[in-house]
Short mmCIF file of C-alpha atoms and ligand atoms in Angstrom, two decimals:
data_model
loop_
_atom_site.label_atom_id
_atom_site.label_comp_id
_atom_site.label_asym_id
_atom_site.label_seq_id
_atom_site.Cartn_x
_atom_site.Cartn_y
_atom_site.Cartn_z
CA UNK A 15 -21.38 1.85 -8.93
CA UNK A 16 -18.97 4.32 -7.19
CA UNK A 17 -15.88 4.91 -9.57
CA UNK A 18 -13.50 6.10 -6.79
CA UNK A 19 -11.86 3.28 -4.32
CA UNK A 20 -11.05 4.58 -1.45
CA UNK A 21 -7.60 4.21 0.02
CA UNK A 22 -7.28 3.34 3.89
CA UNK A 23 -3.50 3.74 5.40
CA UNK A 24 -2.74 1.16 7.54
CA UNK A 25 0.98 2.00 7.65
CA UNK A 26 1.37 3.68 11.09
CA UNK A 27 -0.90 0.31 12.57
CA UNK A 28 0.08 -2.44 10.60
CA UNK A 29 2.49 -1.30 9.12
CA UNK A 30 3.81 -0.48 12.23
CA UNK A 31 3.21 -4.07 13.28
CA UNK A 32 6.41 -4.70 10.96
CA UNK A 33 9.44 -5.92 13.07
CA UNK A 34 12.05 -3.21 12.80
CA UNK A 35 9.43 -0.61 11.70
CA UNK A 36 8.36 1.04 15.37
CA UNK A 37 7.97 4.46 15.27
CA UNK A 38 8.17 7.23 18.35
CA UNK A 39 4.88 9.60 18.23
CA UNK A 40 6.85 12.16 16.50
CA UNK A 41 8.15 10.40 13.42
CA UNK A 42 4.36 8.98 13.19
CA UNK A 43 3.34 12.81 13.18
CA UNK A 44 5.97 13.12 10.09
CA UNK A 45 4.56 9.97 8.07
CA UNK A 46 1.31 11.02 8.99
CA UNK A 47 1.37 14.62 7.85
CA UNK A 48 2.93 13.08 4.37
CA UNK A 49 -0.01 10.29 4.28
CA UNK A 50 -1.98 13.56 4.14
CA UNK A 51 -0.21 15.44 1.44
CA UNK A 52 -0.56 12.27 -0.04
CA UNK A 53 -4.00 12.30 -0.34
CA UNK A 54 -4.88 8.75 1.18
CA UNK A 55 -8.77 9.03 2.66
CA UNK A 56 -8.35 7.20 5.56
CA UNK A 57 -5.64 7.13 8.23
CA UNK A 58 -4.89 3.83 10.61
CA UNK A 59 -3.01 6.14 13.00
CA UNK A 60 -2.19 3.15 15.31
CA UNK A 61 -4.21 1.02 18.23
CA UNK A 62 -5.01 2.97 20.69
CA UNK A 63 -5.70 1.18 23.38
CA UNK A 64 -1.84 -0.62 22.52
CA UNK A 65 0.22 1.25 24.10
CA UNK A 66 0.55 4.94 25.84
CA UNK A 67 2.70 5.57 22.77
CA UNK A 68 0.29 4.22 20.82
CA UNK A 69 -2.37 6.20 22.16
CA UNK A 70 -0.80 9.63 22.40
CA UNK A 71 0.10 9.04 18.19
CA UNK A 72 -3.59 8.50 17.54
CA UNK A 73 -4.59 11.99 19.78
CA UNK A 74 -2.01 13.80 18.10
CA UNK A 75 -2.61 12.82 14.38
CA UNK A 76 -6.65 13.32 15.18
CA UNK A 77 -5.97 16.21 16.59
CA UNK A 78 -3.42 18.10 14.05
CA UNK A 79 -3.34 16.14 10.31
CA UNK A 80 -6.07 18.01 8.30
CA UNK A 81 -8.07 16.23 5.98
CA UNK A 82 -8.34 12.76 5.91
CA UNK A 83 -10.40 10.49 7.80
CA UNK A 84 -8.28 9.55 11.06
CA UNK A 85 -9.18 5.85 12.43
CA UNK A 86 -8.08 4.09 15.59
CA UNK A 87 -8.25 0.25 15.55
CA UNK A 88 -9.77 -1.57 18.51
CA UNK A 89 -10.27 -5.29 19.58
CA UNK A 90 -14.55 -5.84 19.79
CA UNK A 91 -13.84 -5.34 23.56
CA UNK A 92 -15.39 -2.08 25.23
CA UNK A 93 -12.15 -0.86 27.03
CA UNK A 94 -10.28 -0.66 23.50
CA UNK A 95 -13.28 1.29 21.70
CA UNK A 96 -13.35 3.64 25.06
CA UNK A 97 -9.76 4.09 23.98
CA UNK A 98 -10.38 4.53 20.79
CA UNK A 99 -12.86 7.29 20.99
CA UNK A 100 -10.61 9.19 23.71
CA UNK A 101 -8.23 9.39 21.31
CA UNK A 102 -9.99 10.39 18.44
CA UNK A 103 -12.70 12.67 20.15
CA UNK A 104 -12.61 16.21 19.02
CA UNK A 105 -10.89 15.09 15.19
CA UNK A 106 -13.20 16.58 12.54
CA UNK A 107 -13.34 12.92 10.82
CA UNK A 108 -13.02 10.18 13.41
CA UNK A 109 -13.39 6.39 12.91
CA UNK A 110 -13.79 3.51 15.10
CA UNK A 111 -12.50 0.20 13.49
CA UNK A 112 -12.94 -2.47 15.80
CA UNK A 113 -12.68 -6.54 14.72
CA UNK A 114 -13.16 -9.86 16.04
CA UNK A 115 -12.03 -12.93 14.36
CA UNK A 116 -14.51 -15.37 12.54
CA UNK A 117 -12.77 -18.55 11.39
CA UNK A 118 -13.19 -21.66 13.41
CA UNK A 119 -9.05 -22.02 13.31
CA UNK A 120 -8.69 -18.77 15.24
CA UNK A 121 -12.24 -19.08 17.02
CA UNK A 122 -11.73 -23.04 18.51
CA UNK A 123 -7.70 -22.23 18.79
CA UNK A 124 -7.23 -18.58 20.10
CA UNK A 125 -10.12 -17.26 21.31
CA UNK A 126 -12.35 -20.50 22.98
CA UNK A 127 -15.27 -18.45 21.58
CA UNK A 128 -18.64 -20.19 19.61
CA UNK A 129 -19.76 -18.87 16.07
CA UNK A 130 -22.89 -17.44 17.81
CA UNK A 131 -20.92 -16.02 21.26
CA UNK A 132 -18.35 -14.22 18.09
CA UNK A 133 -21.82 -12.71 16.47
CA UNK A 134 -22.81 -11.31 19.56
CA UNK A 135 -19.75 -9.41 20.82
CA UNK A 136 -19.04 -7.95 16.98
CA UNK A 137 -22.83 -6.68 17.16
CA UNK A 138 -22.38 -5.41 20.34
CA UNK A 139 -19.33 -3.86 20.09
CA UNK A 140 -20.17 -2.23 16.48
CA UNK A 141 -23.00 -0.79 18.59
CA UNK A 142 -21.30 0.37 21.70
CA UNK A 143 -18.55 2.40 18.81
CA UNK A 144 -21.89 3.74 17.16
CA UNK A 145 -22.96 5.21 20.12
CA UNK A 146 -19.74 6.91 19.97
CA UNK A 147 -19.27 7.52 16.34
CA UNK A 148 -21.16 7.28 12.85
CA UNK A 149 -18.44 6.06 11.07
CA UNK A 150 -17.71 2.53 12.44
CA UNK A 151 -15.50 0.14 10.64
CA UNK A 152 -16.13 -3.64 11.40
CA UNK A 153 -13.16 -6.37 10.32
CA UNK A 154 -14.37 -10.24 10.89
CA UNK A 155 -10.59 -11.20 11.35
CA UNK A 156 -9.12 -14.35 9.40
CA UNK A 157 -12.79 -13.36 7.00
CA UNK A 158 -10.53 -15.51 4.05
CA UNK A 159 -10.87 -18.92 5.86
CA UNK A 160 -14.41 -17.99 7.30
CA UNK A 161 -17.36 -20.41 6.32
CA UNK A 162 -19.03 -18.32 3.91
CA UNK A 163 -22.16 -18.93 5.41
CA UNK A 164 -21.46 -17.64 8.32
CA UNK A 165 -19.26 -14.58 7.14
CA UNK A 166 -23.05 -13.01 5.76
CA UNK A 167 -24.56 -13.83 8.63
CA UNK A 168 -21.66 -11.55 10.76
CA UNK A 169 -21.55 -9.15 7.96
CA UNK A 170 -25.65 -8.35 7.89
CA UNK A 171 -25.77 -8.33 11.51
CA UNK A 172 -23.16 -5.59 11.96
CA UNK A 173 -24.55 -3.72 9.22
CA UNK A 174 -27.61 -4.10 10.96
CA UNK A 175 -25.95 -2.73 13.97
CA UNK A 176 -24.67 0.37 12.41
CA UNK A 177 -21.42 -0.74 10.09
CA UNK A 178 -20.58 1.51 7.75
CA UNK A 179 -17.72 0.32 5.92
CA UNK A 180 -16.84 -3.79 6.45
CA UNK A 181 -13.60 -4.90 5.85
CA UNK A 182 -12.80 -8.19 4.93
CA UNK A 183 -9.31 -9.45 5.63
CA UNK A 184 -7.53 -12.16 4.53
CA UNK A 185 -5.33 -11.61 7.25
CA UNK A 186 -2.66 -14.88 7.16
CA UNK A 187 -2.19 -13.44 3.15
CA UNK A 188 -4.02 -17.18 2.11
CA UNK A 189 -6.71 -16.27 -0.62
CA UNK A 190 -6.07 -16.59 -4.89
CA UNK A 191 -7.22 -13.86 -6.60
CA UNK A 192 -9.83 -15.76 -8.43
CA UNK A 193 -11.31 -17.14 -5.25
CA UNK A 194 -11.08 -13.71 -3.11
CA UNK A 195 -12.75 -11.99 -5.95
CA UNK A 196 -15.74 -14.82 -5.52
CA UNK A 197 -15.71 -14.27 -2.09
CA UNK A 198 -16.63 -10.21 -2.43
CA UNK A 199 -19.10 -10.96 -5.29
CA UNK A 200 -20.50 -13.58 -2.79
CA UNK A 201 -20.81 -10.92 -0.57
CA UNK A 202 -22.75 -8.44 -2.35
CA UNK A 203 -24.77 -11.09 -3.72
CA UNK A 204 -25.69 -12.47 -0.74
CA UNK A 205 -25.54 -10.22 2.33
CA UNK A 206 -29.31 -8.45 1.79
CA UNK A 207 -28.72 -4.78 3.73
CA UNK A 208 -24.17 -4.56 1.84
CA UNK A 209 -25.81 -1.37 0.19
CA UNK A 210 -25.50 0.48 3.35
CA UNK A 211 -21.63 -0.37 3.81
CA UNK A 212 -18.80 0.42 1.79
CA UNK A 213 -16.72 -3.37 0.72
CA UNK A 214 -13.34 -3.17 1.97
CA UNK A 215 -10.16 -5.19 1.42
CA UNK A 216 -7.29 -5.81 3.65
CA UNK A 217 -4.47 -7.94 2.20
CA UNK A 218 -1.37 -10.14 3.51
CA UNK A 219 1.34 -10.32 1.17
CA UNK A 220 2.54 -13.80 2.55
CA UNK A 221 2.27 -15.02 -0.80
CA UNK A 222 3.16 -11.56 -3.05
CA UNK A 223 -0.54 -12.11 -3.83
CA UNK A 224 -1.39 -9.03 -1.41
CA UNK A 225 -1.79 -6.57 -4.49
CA UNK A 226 -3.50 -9.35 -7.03
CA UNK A 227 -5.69 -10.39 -4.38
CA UNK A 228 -6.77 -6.31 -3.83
CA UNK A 229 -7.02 -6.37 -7.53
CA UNK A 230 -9.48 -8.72 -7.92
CA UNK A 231 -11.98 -7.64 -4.69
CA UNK A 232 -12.06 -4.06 -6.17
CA UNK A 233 -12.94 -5.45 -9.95
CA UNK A 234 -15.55 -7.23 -7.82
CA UNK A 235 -16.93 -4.25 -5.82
CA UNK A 236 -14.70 -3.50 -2.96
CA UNK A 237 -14.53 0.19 -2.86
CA UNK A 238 -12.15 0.57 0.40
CA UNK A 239 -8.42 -0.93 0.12
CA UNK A 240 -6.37 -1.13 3.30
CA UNK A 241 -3.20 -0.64 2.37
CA UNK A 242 0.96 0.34 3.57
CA UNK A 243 3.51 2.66 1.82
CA UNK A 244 6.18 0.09 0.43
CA UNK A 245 3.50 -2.63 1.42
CA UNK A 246 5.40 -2.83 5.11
CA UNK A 247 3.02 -5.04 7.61
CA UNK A 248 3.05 -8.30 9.75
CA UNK A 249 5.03 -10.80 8.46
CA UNK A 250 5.34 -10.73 4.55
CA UNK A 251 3.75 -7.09 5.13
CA UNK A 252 0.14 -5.57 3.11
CA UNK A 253 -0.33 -4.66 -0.49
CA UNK A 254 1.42 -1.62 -1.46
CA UNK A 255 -0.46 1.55 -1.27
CA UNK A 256 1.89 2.57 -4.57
CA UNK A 257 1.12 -0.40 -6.51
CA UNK A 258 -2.42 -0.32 -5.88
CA UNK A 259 -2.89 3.40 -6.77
CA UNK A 260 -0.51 2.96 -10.00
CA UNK A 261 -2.67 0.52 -10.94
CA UNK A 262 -5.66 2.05 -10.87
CA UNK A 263 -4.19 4.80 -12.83
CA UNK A 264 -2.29 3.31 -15.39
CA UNK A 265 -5.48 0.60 -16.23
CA UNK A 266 -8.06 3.32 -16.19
CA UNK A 267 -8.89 1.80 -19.84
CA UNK A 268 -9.34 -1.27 -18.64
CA UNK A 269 -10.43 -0.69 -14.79
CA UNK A 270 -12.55 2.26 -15.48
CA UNK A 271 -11.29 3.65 -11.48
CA UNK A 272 -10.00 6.51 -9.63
CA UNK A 273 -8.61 7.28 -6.28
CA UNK A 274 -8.08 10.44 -4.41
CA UNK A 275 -4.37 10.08 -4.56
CA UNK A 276 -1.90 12.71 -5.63
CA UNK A 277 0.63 10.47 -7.24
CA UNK A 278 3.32 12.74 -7.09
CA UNK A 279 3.74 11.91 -3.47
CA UNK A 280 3.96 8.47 -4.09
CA UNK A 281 8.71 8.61 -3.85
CA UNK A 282 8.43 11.26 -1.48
CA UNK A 283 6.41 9.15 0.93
CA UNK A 284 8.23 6.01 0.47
CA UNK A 285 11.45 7.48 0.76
CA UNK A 286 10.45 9.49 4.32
CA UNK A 287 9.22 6.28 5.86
CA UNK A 288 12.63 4.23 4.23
CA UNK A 289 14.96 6.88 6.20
CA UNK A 290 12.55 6.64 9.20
CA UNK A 291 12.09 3.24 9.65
CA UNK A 292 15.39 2.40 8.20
CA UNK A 293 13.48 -0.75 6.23
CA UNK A 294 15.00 0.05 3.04
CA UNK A 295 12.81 -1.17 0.00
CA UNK A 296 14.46 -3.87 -2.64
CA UNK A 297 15.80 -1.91 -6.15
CA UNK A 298 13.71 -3.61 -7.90
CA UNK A 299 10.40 -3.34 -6.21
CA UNK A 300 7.44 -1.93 -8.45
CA UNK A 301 7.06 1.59 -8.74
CA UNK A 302 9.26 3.10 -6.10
CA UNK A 303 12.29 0.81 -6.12
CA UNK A 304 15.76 2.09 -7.51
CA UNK A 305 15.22 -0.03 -10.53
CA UNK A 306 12.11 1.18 -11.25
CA UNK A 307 12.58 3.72 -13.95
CA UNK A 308 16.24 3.27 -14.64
CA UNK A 309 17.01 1.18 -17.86
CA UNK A 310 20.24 -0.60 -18.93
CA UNK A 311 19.50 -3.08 -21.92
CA UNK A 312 20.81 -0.96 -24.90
CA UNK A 313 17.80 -1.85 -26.87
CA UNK A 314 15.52 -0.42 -23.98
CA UNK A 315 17.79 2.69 -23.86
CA UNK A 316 17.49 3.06 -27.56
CA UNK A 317 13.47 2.95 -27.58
CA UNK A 318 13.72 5.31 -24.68
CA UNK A 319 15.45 7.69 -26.14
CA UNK A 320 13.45 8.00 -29.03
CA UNK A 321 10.11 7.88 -27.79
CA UNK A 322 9.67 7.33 -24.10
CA UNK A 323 6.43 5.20 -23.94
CA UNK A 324 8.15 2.00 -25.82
CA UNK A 325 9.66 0.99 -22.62
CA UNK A 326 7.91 2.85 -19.82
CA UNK A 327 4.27 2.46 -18.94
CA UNK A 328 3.96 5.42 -16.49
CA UNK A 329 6.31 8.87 -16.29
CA UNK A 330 8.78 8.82 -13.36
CA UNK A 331 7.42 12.23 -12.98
CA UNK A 332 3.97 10.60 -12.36
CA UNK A 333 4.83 9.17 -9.08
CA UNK A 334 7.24 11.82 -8.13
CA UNK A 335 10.99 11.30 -9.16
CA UNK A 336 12.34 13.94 -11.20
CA UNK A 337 13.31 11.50 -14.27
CA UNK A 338 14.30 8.14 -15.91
CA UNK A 339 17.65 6.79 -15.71
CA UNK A 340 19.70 5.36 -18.65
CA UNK A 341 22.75 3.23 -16.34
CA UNK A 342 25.79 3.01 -18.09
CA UNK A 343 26.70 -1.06 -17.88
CA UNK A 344 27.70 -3.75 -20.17
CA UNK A 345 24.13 -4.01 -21.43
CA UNK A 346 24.17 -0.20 -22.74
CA UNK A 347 23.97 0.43 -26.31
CA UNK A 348 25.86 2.50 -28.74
CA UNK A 349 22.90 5.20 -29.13
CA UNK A 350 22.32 5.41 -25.09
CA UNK A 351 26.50 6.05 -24.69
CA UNK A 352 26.53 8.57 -27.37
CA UNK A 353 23.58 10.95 -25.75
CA UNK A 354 25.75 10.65 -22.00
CA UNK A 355 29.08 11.90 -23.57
CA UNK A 356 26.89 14.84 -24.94
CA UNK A 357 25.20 15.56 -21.48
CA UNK A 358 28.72 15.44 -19.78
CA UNK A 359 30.28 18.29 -22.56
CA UNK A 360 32.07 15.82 -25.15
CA UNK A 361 31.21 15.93 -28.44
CA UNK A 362 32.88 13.24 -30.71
CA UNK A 363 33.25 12.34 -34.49
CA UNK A 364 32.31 9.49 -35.29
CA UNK A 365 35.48 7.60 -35.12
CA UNK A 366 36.39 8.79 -32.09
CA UNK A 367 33.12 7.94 -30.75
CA UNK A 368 34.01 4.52 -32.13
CA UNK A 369 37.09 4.17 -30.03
CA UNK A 370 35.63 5.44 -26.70
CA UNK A 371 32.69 2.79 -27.09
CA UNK A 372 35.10 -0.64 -27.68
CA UNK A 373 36.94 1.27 -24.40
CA UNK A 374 33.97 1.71 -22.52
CA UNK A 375 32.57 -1.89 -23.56
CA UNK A 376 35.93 -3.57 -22.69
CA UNK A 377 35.55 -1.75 -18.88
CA UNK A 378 31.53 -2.56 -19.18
CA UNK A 379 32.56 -6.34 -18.81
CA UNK A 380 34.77 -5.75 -15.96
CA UNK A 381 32.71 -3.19 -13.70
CA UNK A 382 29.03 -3.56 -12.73
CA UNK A 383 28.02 0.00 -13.09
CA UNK A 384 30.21 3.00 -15.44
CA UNK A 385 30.19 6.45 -13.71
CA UNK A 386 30.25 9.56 -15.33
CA UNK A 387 33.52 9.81 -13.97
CA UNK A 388 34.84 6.47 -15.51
CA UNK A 389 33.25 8.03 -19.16
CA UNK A 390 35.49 10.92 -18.77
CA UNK A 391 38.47 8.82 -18.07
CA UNK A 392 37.63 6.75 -21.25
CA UNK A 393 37.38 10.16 -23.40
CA UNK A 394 39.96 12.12 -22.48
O1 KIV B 423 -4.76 -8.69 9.15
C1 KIV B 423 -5.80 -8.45 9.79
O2 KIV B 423 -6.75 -9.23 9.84
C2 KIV B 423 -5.85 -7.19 10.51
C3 KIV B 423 -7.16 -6.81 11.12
C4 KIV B 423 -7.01 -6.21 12.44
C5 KIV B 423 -7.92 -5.95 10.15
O3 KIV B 423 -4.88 -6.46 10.53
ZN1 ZN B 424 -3.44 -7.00 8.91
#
C-alpha cells in the first residue's frame, strides 16, 4: 500500500469557517503561498460559489500558488461546481470537491431528501465536475452517522461515476477512534471498485478526538487527511495539520508513513495565520504552542541539558523554532540555573553560586516566571 498520506489544507475553507477567523483575499494569498512552502498537497482555497470574496480567493490562489493541488469546495448542486470550475480553470492542478450529506438526521431534518433521491444527485453531480475535471473529490457529509450499508452503496456509485479521491467526514467530530478506524476498513473491505479512489479523512475536533480519530483511519488505509494549521475549523475546529504530520514523523517506527511536508514550516505557518487571524493558539497546545519545547521541572532541565532526547521526542528545530527553552521558575533546578548565569557572562564559585540559588529560589516562590534581568539583579 502507498506509504505517503497525503495532506489536504482545509484551512482557508474550513478553517475559515472558524468564527473570528475570516480572511480578506489578500491575507488568504499570504496563508496560501506559506501552505505552499509548506509543502501540503492539496489546497481547500475556499467555496467558491460562497461568496464574491470567496470566489476571487479561489481564482487568485489557482491562478498564482505553484505547486500544490488547488481545490474549490462545492455543494452537489450544478451552479456551485460551475463556480467551482470558473474559479479554478486555467490552475495547472485543479480539483472539484463537491458533497452531499448521507445520514438520515441531516437527510429527514435538513435537506427533505430520500436515501435514493441523495444517490442520485452525488452521482450526478460527481459526473457533471468530471466533465469538467479529472480530479473530483466526493464528501458524503455527516459519512460518521451514515448507515453503513448505505455509505458503500454512495461510495461505489460515485466511484463509478468518476471519484477519485472520497472523503469521509465525520463532520459533527462524533466517531471513537476504534470505531472510525472500523468504519475505513469497512470501507475497503466492502466497497468492490475503493481501488480506484484514494480514502480520505476529514475530522471534527468536538471531542479533541479530531487527531486520534485521523490516526486511526490512516493505520486503516486512509491515504488523504483533511486537515487546518492550529486545527482552526467549525465549532471545536479540524485535526491539526502539525499534529498529524509530527506524528507521522516521529512514529515512523511504528507507523511505517511519510508525508510531503517540510516540517520546518510547521511555526512559521502557525504563527502567520495566529497574527492574521488574531486566534492565538493555547501555550500548551502540541507542537506549536509556547509550551511546547520550553521546560521548567529542574529534573527535566537537568536531563535536557545533558542529553537532549530524555525529555524531548522531536528537535524544536524539526518543526521550525530555532531552540528549546529552559524557563527560569520555582520548578528550575540547581544544574539548569548554573548553565543561564554562564550564558548571561557570570561565572561563580561554588559558594557564591550557592548564595545566588537560595536568592533566586526565595524570588522563584514569589514570581511566576525569573527574567534574565531578575538573575542579574540576584548576582550582582
Ligand atoms: O465537516 C464536513 O463534513 C465538511 C464537508 C464539507 C467535507 O466540512
Ligand atoms: Zn468540516
Amino acid at each position: 500500500m502507498d506509504k505517503i498520506v497525503r495532506i489536504f489544507d482545509t484551512t482557508l475553507r474550513d478553517g475559515e469557517q472558524s468564527p473570528g477567523a475570516s480572511m480578506n483575499v489578500d491575507e488568504k494569498m499570504n496563508v496560501a503561498k506559506q501552505l505552499a512552502r509548506l509543502g501540503v498537497d492539496i489546497i481547500e482555497a475556499g467555496f467558491a460559489f460562497s461568496s464574491p470574496g470567496d470566489f476571487e480567493s479561489v481564482r487568485r490562489i489557482a491562478h498564482e500558488v505553484e505547486g500544490p493541488t488547488i481545490c474549490s469546495l462545492a455543494r452537489a448542486k450544478p451552479e456551485d461546481i460551475d463556480s467551482a470550475w470558473q474559479a479554478l480553470k486555467g490552475a495547472p492542478k485543479p480539483r472539484i470537491h463537491t458533497f452531499i450529506s448521507t445520514s438520515d438526521i441531516h437527510l429527514k431534518h435538513q435537506f427533505k431528501l430520500t436515501r435514493d433521491e441523495a444517490l442520485k444527485r452525488a452521482v450526478e453531480m460527481v459526473a457533471y465536475a468530471k466533465s469538467y475535471v479529472d480530479d473530483v473529490e466526493f464528501s458524503p457529509m455527516d459519512a460518521s452517522r451514515t448507515e453503513e450499508a448505505y455509505l458503500w452503496e454512495v461510495l461505489e456509485a460515485v466511484i463509478e461515476a468518476g471519484a477519485t479521491t472520497v472523503n469521509i467526514p465525520d463532520t459533527v467530530g462524533y466517531a471513537l477512534p476504534g470505531s472510525f478506524g472500523k468504519l475505513i476498513r469497512g470501507i475497503r473491505d466492502r466497497v468492490p471498485n475503493i481501488g480506484s479512489a484514494i480514502i480520505s479523512v476529514h475530522c471534527h475536533n468536538d471531542l479533541g478526538l479530531a487527531v486520534a480519530n485521523s490516526l486511526a483511519a490512516i493505520t486503516n488505509g486512509a491515504r488523504q487527511v483533511e486537515c487546518t494549521i492550529n486545527g482552526i475549523g467549525e465549532r471545536a475546529g479540524n485535526a491539526s495539520v502539525e499534529e498529524i504530520v509530527m506524528i507521522l514523523k516521529t512514529r515512523k517506527d511504528l507507523l511505517g508513513l511519510d508525508t510531503n511536508v517540510n516540517t520546518e514550516q510547521i511555526y512559521p505557518s502557525s504563527r502567520l495565520l495566529s497574527s492574521i487571524t488574531g486566534m492565538t493558539v493555547q501555550a500548551n497546545k502540541a507542537i506549536v504552542g509556547d509550551n511546547a519545547f520550553a521546560h521548567e521541572s529542574g529534573i527535566h532541565q537537568d536531563g535536557l541539558l545533558k542529553e537532549k532526547s530524555t525529555y524531548e521526542i522531536m528537535t524544536p528545530e524539526s518543526v521550525g523554532l530555532s531552540k528549546s527553552t529552559l524557563v527560569m521558575g520555582k520548578h528550575s533546578g540547581r544544574h539548569a540555573f548554573k548553565e543561564r548565569l554562564v550564558e548571561l557572562g557570570f561565572s561563580l564559585d561554588e559558594t557564591e553560586l550557592n548564595k545566588a540559588f537560595a536568592r533566586f529560589k526565595l524570588l522563584a516562590d514569589k514570581k511566576k516566571e525569573i527574567f534574565d534581568e531578575d538573575i542579574e539583579a540576584i548576582v550582582l
